[in-house]
Amino acid sequence: MLRYWTAGESHGPALIALIDGFPAGLPIDIPKIDAELVRRQGGYGRGGRQRIETDSVTFLSGLWHGVTLGSPLAMQIVNRDAKLERLEEVDRPRPGHADLPGAIKHLGGVRAVLERASARETAARVAAGALSRQLLSVFGIEVAGWVTELGGLALGDEGFGSGQPTLPELRALRDASTIYSLHPERDPEVSALIDRVGKDGDTLGGIVAVRVDGLPIGLGTHAQWDRKLDGRLAQAVMAVQAIKGIEIGMGFAAARCRGSEVHDAIHYSPAERAGPQLGFTRPTNNAGGLEAGMTNGQPLVIRAAMKPISTLRKPLESVNLTTKRPEEAAYERSDVCAVSAASVIVEHVVAFEVAVALIEKFGGDSVEEMQARWSLFHDLARSR
Ligand code: EPS
């Protein structure tokens, strides 16, 4: 079973991702992981912290000569702004952050909670996801995330059409945009909005999207609720800081349509029998690649909604936890908008859950054994 945990405070010495259950025999491209960490640090609207940090991973275990050993992998990302010991207690909780419920829950202070609740922790999740993507790539499974909406500005939803655009085309558009949307030509309009809102001391949220191509039929299961892939993906995505909602495929829009407008017809094309869909084609992909908690061979399509960051330079009303008197919430250096970063994070938590499901179905102790099981399954399925 593939799983991971993270450790580390926002201003502590380092973040750690500990990955267990990863197969042996995969050469790891570390600069490729670092490139995703750099992308997570970017996007228009980020605050001063990203000018201090230069995120990169060091493997503390699990690799020998750059190849996975099949033992736990510990990845470290050093915090340059490691000033936790010098930081003071916070007594005015920020509405929307972990401050109030966390302090009461732990019978302690706000600092102890906000340091771990901070989205800084997502660097470790991206590292784990970027590692898992290298395993997915062996099987031809590719992932991309981008921004579809920011501060109420719709930035195009076209990345979802079956194979239109292709993932390389989609990445090229996204990487040309400082917002990570598929419409770089709209960047000036979006960054002007972020600037305006930042000047007001306020923050912005948005919607991010992820597509996974090359999936086989049958990852996940219909058989038990806690192993359904849609449920696991929702858990992973909803557990990203500031994410308030997830849609798979048509999502909420399906609730407003008739069944005949929602469900994807099943066709068969003998010419496509050799492909991962085994010849079964679907003219539409409203299901977003998942039926009954299993992949159906279509691209996996997910959208997630991010609320605006809760640290406001123009603070909201709060209460001093010591005096219980009304005071403005605390302000600490923060971002005006981190929706672009969220697109990278959601992309990587989705990738990790797909890798978990891949190992569940085709898992072995080594990548070679997984490849053999992958081939055996597809041969058997084609022989029916
Ligand atoms: C965050 C506050 C800011 C963000 C941080 C999330 O950090 P700082 O207080 O050091 O300026 O920049 O995000 C990151 C550091 C990051 O790497 O994503 C918060 O309170 O959640």
PDB file of C-alpha atoms in Angstrom, residues 30 41 46 83 85 98 122 156 171 174 183 186 224-225 241 252-253 256 286 305 348 354 375:
ATOM      1  CA  ILE A  30      15.249  14.910  -8.816  1.00  0.00           C
ATOM      2  CA  GLN A  41       6.175  28.863  -5.464  1.00  0.00           C
ATOM      3  CA  ARG A  46       2.289  35.518  -4.044  1.00  0.00           C
ATOM      4  CA  LYS A  83      12.749  31.613  12.462  1.00  0.00           C
ATOM      5  CA  GLU A  85      12.141  29.958  17.785  1.00  0.00           C
ATOM      6  CA  ALA A  98      -7.021  27.408  11.883  1.00  0.00           C
ATOM      7  CA  THR A 122       1.910  21.837   0.654  1.00  0.00           C
ATOM      8  CA  GLY A 156     -11.800  29.040 -19.996  1.00  0.00           C
ATOM      9  CA  ARG A 171       0.973  22.602 -20.480  1.00  0.00           C
ATOM     10  CA  ARG A 174      -0.393  27.136 -18.986  1.00  0.00           C
ATOM     11  CA  HIS A 183      -5.306  32.020 -21.599  1.00  0.00           C
ATOM     12  CA  ARG A 186      -5.802  37.396 -20.154  1.00  0.00           C
ATOM     13  CA  GLN A 224     -16.165  -0.768  -0.660  1.00  0.00           C
ATOM     14  CA  TRP A 225     -16.859   2.883   0.173  1.00  0.00           C
ATOM     15  CA  GLN A 241      -5.542  24.226   2.553  1.00  0.00           C
ATOM     16  CA  PHE A 252     -22.750  20.055  -9.935  1.00  0.00           C
ATOM     17  CA  ALA A 253     -24.006  20.861 -13.462  1.00  0.00           C
ATOM     18  CA  ARG A 256     -29.481  20.302 -13.410  1.00  0.00           C
ATOM     19  CA  ASN A 286     -19.230  13.973 -18.564  1.00  0.00           C
ATOM     20  CA  ALA A 305     -12.736  25.652  -5.520  1.00  0.00           C
ATOM     21  CA  HIS A 348       0.021  16.620  -7.243  1.00  0.00           C
ATOM     22  CA  VAL A 354      -3.899   7.790  -8.771  1.00  0.00           C
ATOM     23  CA  SER A 375       0.540  -6.458 -19.303  1.00  0.00           C
TER      24      SER A 375
END
